[in-house]
XYZ file of C-alpha atoms in Angstrom:
501
model
C 0.000 0.000 0.000
C 1.916 2.987 -1.323
C 0.117 6.065 0.000
C 2.687 8.488 -1.444
C 2.355 6.968 -4.926
C -1.441 7.185 -4.833
C -1.246 10.771 -3.592
C 1.061 11.685 -6.483
C -1.405 10.132 -8.938
C -4.358 12.123 -7.662
C -2.372 15.363 -7.377
C -1.234 15.062 -10.982
C -4.868 14.514 -12.022
C -6.716 17.162 -10.010
C -4.200 20.015 -9.768
C -4.270 20.822 -13.535
C -8.077 21.179 -13.391
C -7.809 23.496 -10.405
C -5.091 25.538 -12.108
C -7.179 26.115 -15.251
C -10.305 27.028 -13.271
C -8.334 29.497 -11.140
C -6.721 30.990 -14.255
C -10.135 31.581 -15.824
C -11.483 32.894 -12.511
C -8.686 35.461 -12.283
C -8.860 36.571 -15.926
C -12.228 35.941 -17.616
C -14.856 34.762 -15.141
C -15.550 37.016 -12.143
C -15.533 34.405 -9.377
C -16.586 35.721 -5.953
C -13.963 35.164 -3.250
C -16.143 32.770 -1.241
C -16.677 30.528 -4.295
C -12.937 30.544 -5.003
C -12.195 29.463 -1.431
C -14.845 26.770 -1.631
C -13.329 25.510 -4.862
C -9.814 25.341 -3.387
C -11.075 23.555 -0.276
C -13.114 21.188 -2.407
C -10.031 20.452 -4.504
C -8.085 19.356 -1.430
C -10.961 17.125 -0.371
C -11.101 15.576 -3.833
C -7.340 14.884 -3.779
C -7.322 13.179 -0.383
C -10.646 11.475 -1.056
C -9.394 9.943 -4.308
C -6.182 8.840 -2.606
C -7.994 7.000 0.186
C -10.536 5.567 -2.220
C -7.880 4.104 -4.544
C -6.068 2.563 -1.564
C -9.349 1.001 -0.417
C -9.971 -0.373 -3.902
C -6.541 -2.026 -3.971
C -6.752 -3.728 -0.584
C -10.494 -4.380 -0.327
C -12.645 -4.266 -3.459
C -10.396 -5.807 -6.122
C -9.349 -8.903 -4.113
C -12.927 -9.795 -3.176
C -14.067 -9.367 -6.788
C -11.311 -11.566 -8.189
C -11.787 -14.249 -5.528
C -15.568 -14.231 -6.019
C -15.274 -14.623 -9.787
C -12.747 -17.449 -9.473
C -14.722 -19.232 -6.729
C -18.016 -19.030 -8.605
C -16.503 -20.322 -11.839
C -14.613 -23.163 -10.128
C -17.937 -24.632 -8.951
C -18.672 -25.542 -12.590
C -22.320 -24.566 -12.196
C -23.412 -22.073 -14.829
C -26.819 -21.450 -13.206
C -25.215 -20.499 -9.876
C -22.613 -18.332 -11.608
C -25.163 -16.375 -13.639
C -27.654 -16.059 -10.766
C -25.065 -14.726 -8.319
C -23.605 -12.480 -11.041
C -27.028 -10.887 -11.525
C -27.288 -10.218 -7.782
C -23.758 -8.766 -7.736
C -24.499 -6.438 -10.640
C -27.758 -5.320 -9.051
C -26.359 -4.663 -5.567
C -23.135 -3.012 -6.697
C -25.171 -0.605 -8.855
C -27.344 0.330 -5.893
C -24.047 1.109 -4.104
C -22.864 3.405 -6.927
C -22.979 7.065 -5.751
C -23.139 8.409 -9.322
C -26.480 6.663 -9.848
C -28.029 8.473 -6.886
C -26.880 11.829 -8.295
C -27.996 11.153 -11.856
C -31.361 9.659 -10.843
C -32.117 12.849 -8.906
C -31.155 14.965 -11.912
C -33.314 12.896 -14.268
C -36.159 13.087 -11.743
C -36.080 16.862 -12.085
C -37.158 16.491 -15.709
C -40.709 15.495 -14.877
C -42.968 14.888 -11.917
C -43.738 11.477 -13.448
C -40.140 10.290 -13.055
C -39.473 8.898 -9.575
C -35.945 8.486 -8.238
C -36.009 5.054 -6.584
C -38.040 3.197 -9.232
C -35.541 4.581 -11.737
C -32.578 3.469 -9.597
C -34.058 -0.037 -9.322
C -34.643 -0.183 -13.082
C -31.039 0.861 -13.746
C -29.744 -1.729 -11.268
C -31.841 -4.422 -12.972
C -30.370 -3.382 -16.325
C -26.827 -3.689 -14.996
C -27.572 -7.051 -13.376
C -28.981 -8.465 -16.618
C -26.076 -7.278 -18.769
C -23.404 -8.338 -16.265
C -24.974 -11.779 -16.507
C -24.870 -11.591 -20.311
C -21.231 -10.451 -20.176
C -20.109 -13.299 -17.938
C -22.100 -15.766 -20.002
C -20.157 -14.490 -23.015
C -16.881 -15.177 -21.189
C -17.829 -18.665 -19.996
C -19.234 -19.748 -23.382
C -16.398 -18.077 -25.349
C -18.783 -15.963 -27.424
C -17.275 -13.244 -29.603
C -17.473 -9.835 -27.953
C -18.177 -8.161 -31.303
C -21.278 -10.278 -31.876
C -22.666 -9.591 -28.402
C -22.063 -5.841 -28.757
C -23.667 -5.531 -32.203
C -26.814 -7.430 -31.208
C -27.095 -5.491 -27.931
C -26.724 -2.083 -29.574
C -29.294 -2.906 -32.277
C -31.822 -3.704 -29.543
C -30.705 -0.649 -27.545
C -31.207 1.854 -30.373
C -34.631 0.354 -31.147
C -35.640 1.031 -27.532
C -34.096 4.522 -27.630
C -36.174 5.572 -30.635
C -39.349 4.534 -28.777
C -38.292 6.435 -25.630
C -39.582 10.006 -24.968
C -37.254 12.398 -26.775
C -36.007 14.416 -23.827
C -35.201 11.251 -21.849
C -32.983 9.884 -24.621
C -29.909 11.911 -23.690
C -30.418 11.147 -19.998
C -30.710 7.432 -20.803
C -27.353 7.351 -22.585
C -25.879 9.389 -19.730
C -27.021 6.637 -17.352
C -24.790 4.168 -19.193
C -21.731 6.263 -18.442
C -22.670 7.244 -14.896
C -23.420 3.675 -13.794
C -19.894 2.456 -14.464
C -18.341 4.606 -11.748
C -15.748 4.230 -8.983
C -17.618 1.523 -7.093
C -19.042 -0.513 -9.969
C -16.053 -0.708 -12.322
C -13.403 -2.191 -9.983
C -15.720 -4.920 -8.746
C -17.152 -5.829 -12.170
C -13.701 -5.845 -13.792
C -12.211 -7.931 -11.002
C -15.155 -10.357 -11.203
C -14.717 -10.660 -14.965
C -10.959 -11.215 -14.708
C -11.467 -13.877 -12.052
C -13.941 -15.733 -14.277
C -11.641 -15.370 -17.303
C -8.602 -16.673 -15.402
C -10.379 -19.824 -14.259
C -11.745 -20.431 -17.756
C -8.232 -20.008 -19.140
C -6.873 -22.581 -16.671
C -9.636 -25.003 -17.602
C -8.782 -24.606 -21.278
C -5.053 -25.139 -20.548
C -4.197 -21.634 -21.738
C -1.433 -19.584 -20.216
C -3.110 -16.277 -20.985
C -6.586 -15.383 -22.108
C -6.764 -11.640 -21.796
C -9.249 -11.190 -24.664
C -12.078 -12.498 -22.470
C -10.902 -10.609 -19.383
C -12.033 -7.269 -20.840
C -15.345 -6.102 -22.256
C -17.547 -6.914 -19.250
C -17.772 -3.265 -18.148
C -18.601 -2.234 -21.714
C -21.412 -4.780 -21.900
C -22.657 -3.828 -18.424
C -22.904 -0.147 -19.420
C -25.518 -1.029 -22.064
C -27.968 -2.179 -19.385
C -28.677 1.213 -17.758
C -29.357 2.855 -21.136
C -31.836 0.162 -22.091
C -33.402 0.321 -18.608
C -34.016 4.095 -18.693
C -35.389 3.861 -22.250
C -37.702 1.014 -21.171
C -38.749 3.031 -18.098
C -39.604 5.990 -20.336
C -41.638 3.774 -22.670
C -43.599 2.359 -19.723
C -44.351 5.856 -18.394
C -45.423 6.965 -21.876
C -47.815 4.033 -22.233
C -49.226 4.566 -18.745
C -49.785 8.299 -19.287
C -50.966 7.904 -22.880
C -48.831 10.809 -24.090
C -45.388 12.329 -23.819
C -44.572 13.351 -20.286
C -44.563 16.990 -19.356
C -41.043 18.288 -19.408
C -39.781 20.205 -16.424
C -36.551 22.090 -16.218
C -33.628 20.092 -14.953
C -31.445 21.362 -12.211
C -27.740 20.941 -11.921
C -28.096 19.569 -8.450
C -26.533 22.614 -6.795
C -29.606 24.716 -5.980
C -29.859 23.153 -2.531
C -26.570 24.734 -1.529
C -28.241 27.616 0.286
C -25.521 28.361 2.873
C -22.748 30.691 1.760
C -19.006 30.266 2.150
C -17.436 27.329 3.921
C -20.658 26.571 5.820
C -21.825 24.673 2.759
C -19.597 21.715 3.680
C -21.200 21.342 7.100
C -24.586 21.588 5.388
C -23.740 18.829 2.896
C -21.921 16.439 5.253
C -24.912 14.682 6.919
C -26.611 13.889 3.604
C -23.376 12.649 2.004
C -22.553 10.464 5.019
C -25.997 8.917 4.778
C -25.784 8.384 1.006
C -22.347 6.750 1.159
C -23.389 4.546 4.102
C -26.556 3.412 2.288
C -24.507 2.829 -0.850
C -21.814 0.710 0.809
C -24.056 -1.224 3.210
C -25.530 -3.596 0.570
C -22.024 -4.240 -0.740
C -20.725 -4.985 2.767
C -23.609 -7.390 3.421
C -22.858 -9.151 0.154
C -19.175 -9.467 1.121
C -20.135 -11.024 4.450
C -22.468 -13.542 2.776
C -19.762 -14.420 0.245
C -17.300 -14.988 3.087
C -19.676 -17.294 4.939
C -20.940 -19.385 2.020
C -18.325 -19.080 -0.712
C -14.868 -17.680 0.054
C -14.092 -18.593 3.684
C -10.983 -16.378 3.758
C -8.636 -16.461 6.761
C -9.006 -13.675 9.386
C -5.951 -11.756 8.134
C -7.383 -11.354 4.641
C -10.810 -10.582 6.071
C -9.399 -7.720 8.128
C -7.672 -6.320 5.047
C -10.960 -6.403 3.151
C -12.818 -4.517 5.882
C -9.980 -1.990 6.120
C -10.360 -1.454 2.371
C -14.089 -0.805 2.776
C -13.363 1.756 5.519
C -10.842 3.523 3.276
C -13.437 3.538 0.477
C -16.063 4.992 2.828
C -13.873 7.863 4.040
C -12.524 8.488 0.528
C -15.963 8.640 -1.086
C -17.280 10.985 1.611
C -14.371 13.386 1.091
C -14.577 13.119 -2.684
C -18.327 13.784 -2.896
C -18.104 16.559 -0.308
C -15.396 18.326 -2.311
C -17.134 17.744 -5.624
C -20.595 18.914 -4.543
C -19.365 21.738 -2.326
C -16.693 23.166 -4.611
C -16.381 21.576 -8.037
C -20.049 21.586 -9.098
C -20.760 25.242 -8.221
C -17.508 26.324 -9.893
C -18.314 24.322 -13.023
C -21.797 25.791 -13.255
C -20.498 29.330 -12.759
C -17.920 28.897 -15.510
C -20.502 27.450 -17.897
C -23.035 30.197 -17.192
C -20.602 33.058 -17.667
C -18.776 31.735 -20.727
C -22.101 30.672 -22.244
C -23.526 34.146 -21.624
C -20.566 35.800 -23.369
C -20.756 33.340 -26.263
C -24.514 33.784 -26.782
C -24.271 37.589 -26.558
C -21.063 38.253 -28.505
C -20.206 35.039 -30.350
C -16.921 34.977 -32.239
C -13.886 34.540 -30.020
C -16.048 33.789 -26.978
C -17.616 30.810 -28.709
C -14.132 29.568 -29.579
C -13.061 30.127 -25.964
C -15.894 28.107 -24.414
C -15.358 25.223 -26.845
C -11.594 25.338 -26.185
C -12.209 25.385 -22.426
C -14.516 22.385 -22.750
C -11.857 20.561 -24.799
C -9.174 21.191 -22.176
C -11.480 20.255 -19.281
C -12.362 17.009 -21.035
C -8.719 16.105 -21.618
C -7.799 16.718 -17.991
C -10.952 15.538 -16.215
C -10.747 11.966 -17.493
C -7.387 11.601 -15.750
C -9.048 12.542 -12.458
C -11.585 9.726 -12.687
C -10.708 7.076 -10.063
C -12.090 4.251 -12.188
C -9.779 5.248 -15.066
C -6.727 4.691 -12.862
C -8.062 1.281 -11.858
C -8.718 0.326 -15.481
C -5.366 1.484 -16.879
C -3.448 -0.314 -14.127
C -5.345 -3.555 -14.712
C -4.892 -3.236 -18.488
C -1.141 -2.669 -18.129
C -0.760 -5.736 -15.903
C -3.036 -8.005 -17.949
C -1.301 -7.088 -21.226
C 2.141 -7.918 -19.845
C 3.124 -4.220 -19.862
C 2.800 -4.070 -23.661
C -0.055 -1.536 -23.362
C 1.415 1.312 -21.368
C -0.680 3.355 -18.972
C 0.534 6.647 -20.471
C -0.603 5.629 -23.958
C -4.009 4.599 -22.620
C -4.433 7.869 -20.722
C -3.407 9.944 -23.734
C -5.888 8.172 -26.001
C -8.673 8.512 -23.439
C -7.898 12.179 -22.850
C -8.060 13.064 -26.540
C -11.304 11.143 -27.022
C -13.028 12.684 -24.018
C -11.757 16.184 -24.891
C -13.294 15.863 -28.351
C -16.614 14.659 -26.888
C -16.920 17.556 -24.399
C -16.193 20.021 -27.211
C -18.948 18.383 -29.301
C -21.357 18.653 -26.354
C -20.836 22.412 -26.130
C -21.298 22.792 -29.899
C -24.550 20.816 -29.595
C -25.766 23.255 -26.926
C -24.682 26.341 -28.874
C -26.213 25.321 -32.205
C -29.065 23.203 -30.853
C -28.639 20.165 -33.113
C -29.870 16.701 -32.163
C -27.799 14.306 -30.082
C -28.582 11.606 -32.659
C -26.407 13.408 -35.228
C -23.443 12.424 -33.047
C -24.508 9.173 -31.387
C -25.607 7.243 -34.483
C -22.466 7.898 -36.593
C -20.235 7.522 -33.517
C -21.546 4.122 -32.457
C -21.655 2.972 -36.087
C -17.938 3.772 -36.452
C -17.154 2.118 -33.097
C -18.940 -1.102 -34.104
C -17.362 -1.153 -37.584
C -13.905 -0.816 -36.022
C -14.525 -4.044 -34.073
C -14.032 -5.940 -37.363
C -10.485 -4.567 -37.773
C -9.303 -4.089 -34.180
C -7.668 -6.879 -32.116
C -10.266 -8.413 -29.746
C -8.219 -7.433 -26.682
C -8.323 -3.747 -27.657
C -12.033 -3.953 -28.494
C -12.741 -5.182 -24.972
C -10.505 -2.482 -23.501
C -12.163 0.201 -25.652
C -15.713 -0.606 -24.559
C -14.556 -0.868 -20.921
C -12.864 2.528 -21.315
C -16.079 4.083 -22.573
C -17.781 3.144 -19.330
C -15.048 4.215 -16.939
C -14.121 7.509 -18.637
C -17.418 8.981 -17.470
C -17.287 8.886 -13.674
C -17.735 11.235 -10.702
C -15.755 14.156 -12.140
C -17.792 14.056 -15.344
C -21.085 13.691 -13.482
C -20.256 16.644 -11.233
C -17.910 19.234 -12.779
C -18.463 18.632 -16.513
C -22.241 18.141 -16.329
C -22.534 21.270 -14.173
C -20.436 23.168 -16.738
C -22.736 22.136 -19.592
C -25.891 22.809 -17.543
C -24.625 26.328 -16.878
C -23.863 26.807 -20.558
C -27.335 25.543 -21.575
C -29.038 27.969 -19.187
C -27.168 30.869 -20.821
C -28.566 29.871 -24.200
C -32.134 29.876 -22.831
C -32.359 26.096 -23.076
C -33.703 23.848 -20.348
C -31.220 21.637 -18.587
C -32.370 18.700 -20.736
C -30.297 20.047 -23.618
C -27.161 19.526 -21.493
C -27.929 15.840 -21.016
C -25.985 13.654 -23.382
C -22.567 14.965 -22.381
C -21.815 11.856 -20.305
C -23.019 9.737 -23.223
C -20.553 11.392 -25.584
C -17.743 11.020 -23.039
C -18.546 7.301 -22.886
C -18.707 6.984 -26.683
C -15.537 8.623 -27.984
C -13.027 6.340 -26.181
C -14.631 3.423 -28.045
C -13.225 4.904 -31.241
C -9.959 6.285 -29.845
C -8.797 3.064 -28.144
C -9.744 0.873 -31.100
C -7.763 3.116 -33.450
C -4.864 2.682 -31.010
C -5.389 -1.079 -31.244
C -5.293 -1.030 -35.034
C -2.059 0.999 -34.960
C -0.622 -1.464 -32.420
C -1.610 -4.360 -34.692
C 0.083 -2.777 -37.712
C 3.295 -2.045 -35.799
C 3.395 -5.578 -34.399
C 3.150 -7.019 -37.901
C 5.863 -4.690 -39.178
C 8.164 -5.699 -36.321
C 7.580 -9.384 -37.023
C 8.280 -9.074 -40.761
């Protein structure tokens, strides 16, 4: 457990974001002093929160996921494996803090949309598609085939969904695969893949170790679309659209008092999120794993680190990062809508830079890149992965702002984007395809759901749009890495052939 190394990782991720925000606050955007102080304090909380969270993941979440996957597969009972996998996917999603935030934001769209039924629907979607993903691994089905069939069904559901819920539905796919869901699902998938590889007398089988997160992220999109269709049928017409909030209006106290105001609610949310996961761990220990006391203590220590880390992270994000992001979006959007020209270029450029930097601050991205580097035998370097992800996410955030400014449909981006991503699966090595679709899920985590979404909501309000026009930004963040990483895979394939010839 290298605390200094983890601290360096988070500092290198968060500090550049803080530096750019402060630069804009001192030059272009008139930040009040109290908001600046809140942002700086929130930044420190995010840094230490991410550090503790990543340590907890290493010593608690990842080991239990890998052991559970291996233990379930070794029982040679497909029904038990798939049944327990569904329960794992369902319960881990309930424990995902990003889902609570996004469900509240979607609930602000209409009085007909209720938070907890939506959360349960999303969790069911994840559970079903985690089961499908593990079934694909056990039965050695081609990832490309599973993805193409799933996305055909998904887009059919999306076209039947109420229009203003479509962007929110695709956002749910990105938000679900957050800091709690991704490590456990990836570890579970790698545990299943390793046992299958041993059974097949293979030394390595990394192709099947990746892709589970990408498949799992389809479930929430389909679930929200299906939920919207049900509400439409029940009401007999399109639901009344209400303005969406950024989730920051409840911050009524001024200055540093906002953190004391937020703390009780965040403590409760994190406790309720982690409790189902802790209960599941205990049941696994009793009936499945039977780990020795030393390993059990390490697991519980990891959960405690995760608890403290998530509390600090969410406190800093909601108390400092979200209000700062909304303020930046409102002001730059106001200048762009009033004056156009260089101000439009500036807001798009700012969005591009924020996208490139924010993805590196996502805790799940660090988990993914580390696992990818280890599983690929260090042939896929973390720096190359991060660079590819950063460029893809930067491009997607820039597109989101252009969509808000010019008011064109999200479908103009999603349909061509996913078509290209699926076509690339025919030319990209299977390992990179799995990594790419996993990357799409993990690139859109807490920082995207808080700072970036708040930035786009602020921008949309300046253009006299409802907050619904800002939805879709998480979807685009989740989509562009699918293309970027697969292009990297094709380049890697070409270079490998050239080196061998």
